[in-house]
Short mmCIF file of C-alpha atoms in Angstrom, two decimals:
data_model
loop_
_atom_site.label_atom_id
_atom_site.label_comp_id
_atom_site.label_asym_id
_atom_site.label_seq_id
_atom_site.Cartn_x
_atom_site.Cartn_y
_atom_site.Cartn_z
CA MET A 337 149.40 69.80 124.73
CA THR A 338 147.24 72.35 126.45
CA ARG A 339 145.79 71.68 129.85
CA LYS A 340 142.20 70.89 128.90
CA LYS A 341 139.27 70.03 131.08
CA SER A 342 138.52 66.33 131.24
CA ILE A 343 136.37 64.90 128.48
CA VAL A 344 132.74 65.16 129.40
CA ALA A 345 131.95 62.07 131.45
CA SER A 346 129.08 61.01 129.27
CA ALA A 347 131.30 60.98 126.21
CA ILE A 348 133.68 58.44 127.72
CA LEU A 349 131.13 56.50 129.69
CA GLY A 350 129.17 56.12 126.49
CA VAL A 351 131.84 53.71 125.30
CA ALA A 352 130.64 51.20 127.87
CA ALA A 353 127.45 50.75 125.91
CA LEU A 354 129.35 49.80 122.80
CA GLY A 355 130.45 46.33 123.87
CA LEU A 356 127.56 44.27 122.51
CA THR A 357 127.45 46.14 119.23
CA ALA A 358 131.20 46.02 118.80
CA CYS A 359 131.54 42.31 119.50
CA ALA A 360 128.56 41.26 117.44
CA GLY A 361 130.17 41.66 114.03
CA GLY A 362 133.69 40.38 114.69
CA GLY A 363 136.58 41.41 112.44
CA GLY A 364 135.49 39.96 109.13
CA GLY A 365 136.22 43.14 107.19
CA ALA A 366 139.84 43.04 108.34
CA ALA A 367 140.26 39.44 107.29
CA ALA A 368 138.75 40.13 103.87
CA SER A 369 141.39 42.76 103.13
CA GLY A 370 144.47 40.63 103.63
CA GLY A 371 144.36 39.69 107.28
CA GLN A 372 145.14 41.39 110.53
CA ASP A 373 148.91 41.38 109.96
CA GLY A 374 148.65 44.42 107.68
CA GLN A 375 149.97 42.62 104.61
CA GLY A 376 148.18 43.25 101.33
CA ASP A 377 147.69 45.86 98.64
CA ILE A 378 148.02 49.48 99.74
CA THR A 379 145.18 50.96 97.76
CA GLY A 380 141.58 52.14 98.04
CA GLU A 381 140.01 54.52 100.53
CA ILE A 382 140.49 54.78 104.28
CA GLY A 383 138.92 57.15 106.78
CA ILE A 384 141.32 59.09 109.04
CA ALA A 385 140.12 60.85 112.19
CA TRP A 386 142.01 63.21 114.49
CA TRP A 387 141.47 66.17 116.80
CA GLY A 388 143.10 69.59 116.74
CA GLY A 389 142.84 73.27 115.90
CA ASP A 390 143.57 75.02 112.62
CA SER A 391 147.37 74.64 112.81
CA ARG A 392 147.27 70.90 113.50
CA ASN A 393 144.58 70.36 110.88
CA GLN A 394 146.73 72.05 108.22
CA LYS A 395 149.79 69.99 109.13
CA THR A 396 147.85 66.72 109.33
CA ASN A 397 146.29 67.35 105.94
CA ALA A 398 149.74 68.10 104.51
CA VAL A 399 151.05 64.75 105.79
CA ILE A 400 148.03 62.92 104.35
CA ASP A 401 148.70 64.64 101.00
CA LEU A 402 152.24 63.22 101.13
CA PHE A 403 150.89 59.75 101.92
CA GLU A 404 148.45 59.82 99.00
CA ALA A 405 151.21 61.05 96.67
CA ALA A 406 153.48 58.21 97.77
CA ASN A 407 150.76 55.56 97.29
CA GLU A 408 148.99 55.76 93.94
CA GLY A 409 145.40 54.58 94.17
CA VAL A 410 144.94 55.59 97.81
CA THR A 411 142.26 58.10 98.76
CA THR A 412 141.24 59.32 102.21
CA ASP A 413 138.13 60.49 103.99
CA ARG A 414 139.46 63.11 106.42
CA GLN A 415 137.56 63.71 109.66
CA ALA A 416 138.92 66.38 112.00
CA GLY A 417 137.26 67.64 115.18
CA GLU A 418 137.80 69.51 118.43
CA PHE A 419 139.02 67.41 121.37
CA SER A 420 135.83 66.70 123.34
CA GLY A 421 133.50 66.66 120.34
CA TYR A 422 135.87 64.29 118.59
CA PHE A 423 135.24 61.55 121.15
CA ASP A 424 131.49 62.14 121.16
CA LYS A 425 131.47 61.45 117.42
CA LEU A 426 133.90 58.54 117.70
CA ASN A 427 131.66 56.80 120.25
CA VAL A 428 128.66 57.12 117.96
CA GLN A 429 130.69 55.68 115.08
CA ALA A 430 131.85 52.81 117.28
CA SER A 431 128.28 51.91 118.21
CA SER A 432 127.35 51.66 114.52
CA ARG A 433 130.62 49.94 113.51
CA SER A 434 131.55 52.84 111.25
CA MET A 435 134.78 54.05 112.88
CA PRO A 436 137.37 55.33 110.40
CA CYS A 437 140.24 52.94 109.64
CA ALA A 438 142.80 55.19 111.38
CA VAL A 439 141.60 56.84 114.58
CA GLN A 440 143.70 59.05 116.82
CA LEU A 441 143.73 58.16 120.52
CA GLN A 442 145.61 58.99 123.70
CA GLY A 443 146.91 56.56 126.28
CA ARG A 444 144.41 57.88 128.81
CA GLN A 445 141.45 56.77 126.68
CA VAL A 446 142.61 53.72 124.76
CA ASN A 447 141.38 51.14 127.26
CA ASP A 448 137.88 52.56 127.19
CA TYR A 449 137.86 51.05 123.69
CA THR A 450 139.98 47.91 124.14
CA LYS A 451 137.71 46.63 126.92
CA ASN A 452 134.93 46.34 124.33
CA ASN A 453 137.16 44.70 121.68
CA LEU A 454 136.86 47.70 119.38
CA LEU A 455 140.53 47.88 118.31
CA LEU A 456 142.90 45.57 116.49
CA PRO A 457 146.21 44.75 118.19
CA LEU A 458 149.10 46.10 116.11
CA ASP A 459 151.62 43.46 117.21
CA PRO A 460 150.93 41.16 114.20
CA MET A 461 151.48 44.14 111.88
CA ILE A 462 154.82 44.85 113.56
CA ASP A 463 155.83 41.19 113.31
CA SER A 464 154.96 41.12 109.60
CA GLY A 465 156.90 44.32 108.86
CA ALA A 466 153.83 46.33 107.89
CA ILE A 467 154.59 48.71 110.78
CA ASN A 468 158.18 49.54 111.74
CA VAL A 469 159.05 50.38 115.35
CA ASP A 470 162.85 50.17 115.12
CA ASP A 471 163.33 53.90 115.80
CA ILE A 472 160.86 54.17 118.69
CA PRO A 473 162.31 53.63 122.20
CA GLU A 474 160.71 50.68 123.98
CA SER A 475 159.57 52.78 126.95
CA VAL A 476 157.78 55.09 124.51
CA LEU A 477 156.28 52.28 122.43
CA ASP A 478 154.88 50.65 125.57
CA THR A 479 152.67 53.69 126.21
CA GLY A 480 150.41 52.41 123.42
CA ARG A 481 149.66 49.11 125.12
CA GLY A 482 146.37 47.97 126.61
CA THR A 483 145.76 46.26 129.92
CA ASP A 484 146.42 42.89 128.21
CA GLY A 485 149.91 43.95 127.15
CA LYS A 486 149.10 44.18 123.45
CA LEU A 487 149.88 47.30 121.41
CA TYR A 488 146.66 49.00 120.33
CA PHE A 489 147.91 52.32 119.01
CA LEU A 490 151.24 53.45 117.63
CA PRO A 491 152.42 56.56 119.51
CA TYR A 492 153.61 59.21 117.06
CA GLY A 493 153.83 62.09 119.53
CA ALA A 494 154.70 62.01 123.22
CA ALA A 495 153.68 64.76 125.58
CA TYR A 496 155.13 65.05 129.06
CA ASP A 497 154.70 67.28 132.07
CA ALA A 498 157.47 69.60 133.19
CA VAL A 499 158.08 72.09 135.98
CA GLY A 500 157.93 75.62 134.64
CA VAL A 501 159.97 78.33 136.36
CA ASN A 502 159.76 82.08 135.89
CA LEU A 503 163.46 82.95 135.84
CA THR A 504 162.77 86.66 136.24
CA LEU A 505 160.65 86.18 139.38
CA ALA A 506 163.31 83.84 140.82
CA GLU A 507 165.92 86.55 140.38
CA GLU A 508 163.66 89.19 141.92
CA ALA A 509 162.99 86.91 144.89
CA GLY A 510 166.71 86.28 145.32
CA VAL A 511 166.51 82.48 145.01
CA GLU A 512 168.24 79.99 142.75
CA VAL A 513 166.31 78.80 139.69
CA LEU A 514 165.67 75.39 141.28
CA PRO A 515 167.58 73.32 143.82
CA ALA A 516 170.20 71.55 141.65
CA ALA A 517 167.81 71.52 138.70
CA GLU A 518 170.44 70.33 136.23
CA ASP A 519 171.39 67.36 138.41
CA GLY A 520 167.91 66.45 139.61
CA TYR A 521 166.02 67.48 142.73
CA THR A 522 163.54 65.85 145.07
CA TRP A 523 159.97 66.73 145.95
CA GLU A 524 161.14 67.75 149.42
CA GLU A 525 163.67 70.14 147.88
CA TYR A 526 161.07 71.51 145.48
CA THR A 527 158.48 72.30 148.16
CA ALA A 528 161.18 73.77 150.44
CA TRP A 529 162.32 75.98 147.57
CA LEU A 530 158.76 77.18 146.92
CA THR A 531 158.28 77.93 150.62
CA GLU A 532 161.51 79.91 150.80
CA ALA A 533 160.77 81.89 147.65
CA ALA A 534 157.25 82.78 148.82
CA GLU A 535 158.73 85.00 151.53
CA THR A 536 160.52 87.33 149.10
CA LEU A 537 158.43 87.25 145.92
CA PRO A 538 157.16 90.60 144.59
CA GLU A 539 153.68 91.67 145.65
CA GLY A 540 150.96 90.22 143.44
CA SER A 541 152.78 86.96 142.73
CA LYS A 542 152.73 83.54 144.33
CA ALA A 543 155.19 80.67 144.37
CA VAL A 544 152.82 78.11 142.77
CA ASP A 545 149.17 77.34 142.10
CA SER A 546 147.11 75.45 144.64
CA ASN A 547 147.83 72.22 142.78
CA GLY A 548 146.66 69.52 145.17
CA GLY A 549 143.78 68.63 142.86
CA ARG A 550 145.81 68.42 139.66
CA PRO A 551 146.44 64.78 138.65
CA ASN A 552 149.59 65.69 136.68
CA PHE A 553 151.63 66.51 139.77
CA PHE A 554 150.24 63.55 141.69
CA ILE A 555 151.19 61.12 138.94
CA GLY A 556 154.73 62.50 139.06
CA TRP A 557 154.85 62.22 142.84
CA THR A 558 153.71 58.57 142.81
CA LEU A 559 156.25 57.58 140.16
CA ALA A 560 159.11 59.32 141.96
CA ASN A 561 158.23 57.53 145.18
CA GLY A 562 157.94 54.10 143.60
CA LEU A 563 154.18 53.82 144.09
CA SER A 564 151.79 52.10 141.69
CA LEU A 565 149.16 54.37 140.25
CA PHE A 566 146.89 51.42 139.39
CA GLY A 567 146.73 47.74 140.32
CA GLU A 568 146.35 44.83 137.91
CA ASP A 569 142.58 45.03 138.33
CA GLY A 570 142.56 48.66 137.22
CA LYS A 571 141.69 49.93 140.69
CA LEU A 572 143.85 52.42 142.62
CA GLY A 573 147.29 51.03 143.29
CA PHE A 574 148.39 53.44 146.02
CA THR A 575 147.02 53.59 149.56
CA GLU A 576 144.86 56.06 151.41
CA GLU A 577 147.90 56.86 153.56
CA ASP A 578 149.87 57.77 150.42
CA LEU A 579 147.22 60.22 149.22
CA THR A 580 146.81 61.65 152.75
CA GLU A 581 150.55 62.40 152.79
CA TYR A 582 150.36 64.04 149.38
CA TRP A 583 147.37 66.25 150.11
CA THR A 584 148.81 67.20 153.51
CA MET A 585 151.90 68.50 151.67
CA TRP A 586 149.75 70.77 149.51
CA GLU A 587 147.51 71.90 152.35
CA GLU A 588 150.52 72.92 154.42
CA MET A 589 151.74 75.10 151.55
CA ARG A 590 148.27 76.53 150.89
CA THR A 591 147.60 77.49 154.49
CA SER A 592 151.08 79.07 154.68
CA ASP A 593 150.30 81.35 151.70
CA VAL A 594 152.89 79.63 149.53
CA THR A 595 150.31 78.74 146.88
CA GLU A 596 147.76 80.79 145.01
CA THR A 597 144.47 81.07 146.87
CA ARG A 598 141.87 78.35 146.46
CA GLU A 599 139.39 80.90 145.05
CA ARG A 600 141.72 82.21 142.33
CA THR A 601 142.88 78.70 141.45
CA ALA A 602 139.27 77.66 140.92
CA GLU A 603 138.76 80.62 138.55
CA GLU A 604 141.94 80.14 136.52
CA PRO A 605 141.61 79.63 132.73
CA THR A 606 142.42 76.05 131.76
CA ALA A 607 144.58 76.79 128.69
CA THR A 608 148.25 76.98 129.66
CA ASP A 609 148.87 80.05 127.51
CA GLN A 610 146.15 81.89 129.46
CA GLY A 611 146.92 80.73 133.00
CA TYR A 612 148.59 82.57 135.84
CA PHE A 613 152.04 81.21 135.04
CA ALA A 614 151.92 82.44 131.44
CA SER A 615 150.77 85.85 132.68
CA GLY A 616 153.80 86.12 134.99
CA GLN A 617 151.99 85.77 138.32
CA LEU A 618 153.53 82.46 139.45
CA LEU A 619 157.13 81.53 140.14
CA SER A 620 156.55 77.88 139.24
CA GLU A 621 153.87 75.62 137.82
CA THR A 622 153.33 72.20 136.28
CA LEU A 623 153.40 72.76 132.56
CA PRO A 624 152.90 70.44 129.59
CA GLY A 625 156.27 70.07 127.92
CA ASN A 626 155.14 71.53 124.62
CA ALA A 627 153.46 74.52 126.28
CA LEU A 628 156.69 76.46 126.78
CA THR A 629 156.47 78.09 123.35
CA PRO A 630 152.87 79.39 123.60
CA ALA A 631 153.29 80.35 127.27
CA SER A 632 156.46 82.28 126.40
CA ALA A 633 154.59 84.10 123.64
CA THR A 634 151.86 85.15 126.09
CA LEU A 635 154.45 86.33 128.62
CA ALA A 636 156.36 88.27 125.94
CA GLY A 637 153.27 90.35 125.33
CA ARG A 638 153.18 91.38 128.99
CA GLY A 639 156.80 92.39 129.56
CA ASP A 640 160.32 91.04 129.42
CA ALA A 641 160.03 88.12 131.88
CA VAL A 642 161.64 84.81 130.88
CA ILE A 643 160.43 81.28 131.68
CA ASN A 644 161.93 77.84 131.24
CA THR A 645 160.97 74.21 131.90
CA TYR A 646 162.71 71.42 133.82
CA PRO A 647 162.07 67.73 134.53
CA TYR A 648 159.73 66.80 137.36
CA PRO A 649 161.21 66.24 140.83
CA SER A 650 162.71 62.81 141.50
CA GLY A 651 162.45 60.51 144.49
CA SER A 652 163.55 57.15 145.82
CA ALA A 653 162.43 55.48 142.58
CA GLY A 654 164.06 58.03 140.28
CA SER A 655 162.33 60.22 137.72
CA GLY A 656 158.79 61.42 138.29
CA ASN A 657 158.15 62.10 134.61
CA ALA A 658 155.56 60.12 132.69
CA LEU A 659 154.81 60.22 128.98
CA PHE A 660 151.33 60.93 127.63
CA PRO A 661 151.27 59.78 124.01
CA SER A 662 148.98 60.37 121.07
CA GLY A 663 148.85 57.94 118.19
CA PHE A 664 146.71 56.13 115.64
CA ALA A 665 144.76 52.89 116.14
CA ILE A 666 142.87 50.61 113.75
CA PRO A 667 139.34 49.43 114.65
CA VAL A 668 138.25 45.83 114.16
CA SER A 669 135.62 47.07 111.71
CA CYS A 670 138.24 48.43 109.28
CA GLU A 671 137.92 46.85 105.84
CA ASN A 672 141.27 48.10 104.51
CA VAL A 673 143.82 47.13 107.16
CA PRO A 674 146.92 47.12 104.86
CA THR A 675 146.34 50.74 103.84
CA ALA A 676 145.52 51.80 107.41
CA ALA A 677 148.71 50.13 108.67
CA ALA A 678 150.73 51.79 105.92
CA PHE A 679 149.33 55.19 106.85
CA ILE A 680 150.11 54.75 110.55
CA ASP A 681 153.64 53.64 109.69
CA PHE A 682 154.07 56.61 107.32
CA PHE A 683 152.73 59.22 109.74
CA THR A 684 155.04 58.00 112.51
CA ASN A 685 158.22 57.04 110.65
CA ASP A 686 158.53 58.96 107.39
CA LEU A 687 161.10 61.73 107.77
CA GLU A 688 159.37 64.22 105.48
CA ALA A 689 156.03 63.53 107.16
CA GLY A 690 157.58 64.08 110.59
CA THR A 691 159.24 67.35 109.72
CA THR A 692 156.05 68.53 108.01
CA PHE A 693 153.97 67.77 111.12
CA ALA A 694 156.72 69.50 113.15
CA ALA A 695 155.92 68.04 116.58
CA ASP A 696 152.49 69.64 116.66
CA ASN A 697 151.15 67.08 119.15
CA GLY A 698 154.03 66.12 121.42
CA ALA A 699 157.64 65.24 120.65
CA PRO A 700 158.14 62.82 117.74
CA THR A 701 158.49 59.28 119.03
CA ASN A 702 160.64 58.35 116.04
CA THR A 703 164.21 59.24 117.02
CA ALA A 704 165.29 60.04 113.44
CA VAL A 705 162.44 62.55 113.09
CA LEU A 706 163.23 63.98 116.52
CA ASP A 707 166.91 64.44 115.66
CA ALA A 708 166.03 66.12 112.36
CA LEU A 709 163.76 68.64 114.06
CA ILE A 710 166.30 69.46 116.76
CA ALA A 711 168.95 70.01 114.07
CA ASP A 712 166.66 72.41 112.18
CA ASP A 713 168.11 75.91 112.65
CA SER A 714 164.74 77.48 111.86
CA LEU A 715 163.14 75.83 114.91
CA PRO A 716 162.41 78.38 117.69
CA ASP A 717 164.69 78.05 120.72
CA THR A 718 161.76 77.29 123.01
CA LYS A 719 160.54 74.50 120.73
CA LYS A 720 164.05 73.05 120.53
CA HIS A 721 164.25 73.10 124.33
CA GLU A 722 160.93 71.23 124.55
CA LEU A 723 162.26 68.46 122.31
CA GLU A 724 165.63 68.27 124.04
CA LEU A 725 163.95 67.99 127.42
CA TYR A 726 161.86 65.11 126.03
CA GLN A 727 165.10 63.42 124.95
CA GLN A 728 166.46 63.82 128.47
CA ILE A 729 163.32 62.31 129.99
CA VAL A 730 163.35 59.31 127.62
CA GLU A 731 167.02 58.67 128.42
CA GLY A 732 165.87 58.16 132.02
CA ASP A 733 163.64 55.25 130.90
CA PRO A 734 160.35 56.65 132.22
CA THR A 735 157.71 54.33 133.63
CA SER A 736 154.92 53.47 131.19
CA ILE A 737 151.47 53.91 132.70
CA VAL A 738 148.60 51.73 131.51
CA PHE A 739 145.50 53.77 132.23
CA PRO A 740 142.51 51.54 133.01
CA PRO A 741 139.04 51.94 131.52
CA GLY A 742 137.21 54.83 133.13
CA TYR A 743 140.35 56.78 134.03
CA GLN A 744 139.56 60.14 132.48
CA ALA A 745 135.86 60.19 133.32
CA THR A 746 136.34 58.91 136.87
CA PHE A 747 139.82 59.51 138.26
CA GLU A 748 140.52 63.05 137.09
CA ALA A 749 137.12 64.51 137.93
CA SER A 750 136.91 62.83 141.33
CA PHE A 751 140.49 63.77 142.22
CA LYS A 752 139.94 67.45 141.54
CA ARG A 753 136.56 67.53 143.28
CA ALA A 754 137.82 65.77 146.41
CA TYR A 755 140.74 68.16 146.85
CA GLU A 756 138.51 71.19 146.29
CA ASP A 757 136.31 69.95 149.14
CA ILE A 758 139.43 69.78 151.30
CA SER A 759 140.85 73.17 150.32
CA PHE A 760 137.51 74.91 150.81
CA GLU A 761 137.30 73.14 154.18
CA ARG A 762 134.11 71.30 153.39
CA LYS A 763 135.87 68.05 154.32
CA THR A 764 138.94 67.03 156.28
CA ILE A 765 141.86 65.51 154.39
CA GLU A 766 140.89 62.06 155.65
CA GLU A 767 137.28 62.52 154.55
CA GLY A 768 138.33 63.78 151.12
CA VAL A 769 140.67 60.84 150.65
CA GLN A 770 137.92 58.38 151.57
CA THR A 771 135.47 60.03 149.18
CA PHE A 772 137.95 59.86 146.32
CA PHE A 773 138.78 56.21 146.94
CA ASP A 774 135.11 55.27 147.08
CA GLU A 775 134.27 57.10 143.87
CA ALA A 776 137.33 56.05 141.87
CA ASN A 777 137.32 52.36 142.81
CA ALA A 778 133.61 52.08 142.08
CA SER A 779 134.21 52.66 138.34
CA LEU A 780 137.86 52.19 137.45
CA GLY A 781 138.77 49.09 135.49
CA GLN A 782 135.21 48.26 134.47
#
């Protein structure tokens, strides 16, 4: 998972216009092909849509080849695209009721589609045995649920955020890797460690980015402190006082020269393998769990520095790590539900399919596939560490976040913009908090 810019707002907001079209036709096609429980003949053609670059496309196509070989009479219409363009196209297909039968989604977008009744719940397919979830931990499976509690996509890969540490810079600064990293550490210990290290870091490096506007860290902070990210109505679940405390923490570090400057942070490349941490300029950074391997490769080309990743800081409520899954859903307009359900089950649970895909989009949610990859001696050490750290996080029973409609288009963009106004001193912390609350609550959950 690379750290991408948010999906263009119009691409997500365009889903709101799909409601009337989506509801008008009902789910007759699904019923005609054996019902919405996924039972029926596994045959005929289905469309399959996903996003990714060349490597993921090759692996996904290889898994689909295996699926076709295992199911005589099945053919597929394969539709791959880049991340943002993928959703632009998917929204157009939704408006014309021509979505492919298996569409890839993330937890942060799924409720932009469920609110307009565009997706079939998968629970009846699980109950009938068409989809098997026996080897998926419950806390991981729950990341595919909508605001109504129903499962709308089956997570096959789970991304997570970690704290990256440049071990070489830590040694040069004369500080421990992290305060009791193996046993867990708090946000207070983490920020104190960053502040201490900033005093002795080599010239040209900083302890951490100016991360007050990055939702990843804030999500971790809210979970660790037992705060609700969202309420039952989809609006913000934390208080203005909570966010004021959080942004004050980052502003105190920024104004004390602990963080990277606001100007350089604003100019930083968004891809994790091109950012300041991967280039060896930061002691620590929030890093997608599966970014250790590409970031290490970038760093290797610049010298002999070594980096590693650790769980997020904990708090009074325990772990601050959340899971960000990707998986496949089935639209109500699908006319071949049994074959779509069989494909989703195969992609997620088949051992050969899982090892072929090789955790290209997050750690495998199926524990048998995960164990097989970790046991593979040919797996790079950094990749094995990524998967083992995921195992550690899941053992801590992470909180499942149900992202409300409008999250990615509203929350992420407004959060970043409000903190930039604070860090560039265009607004006070209190003014920035108020602006964010006004903007976010005006659209979230609708």
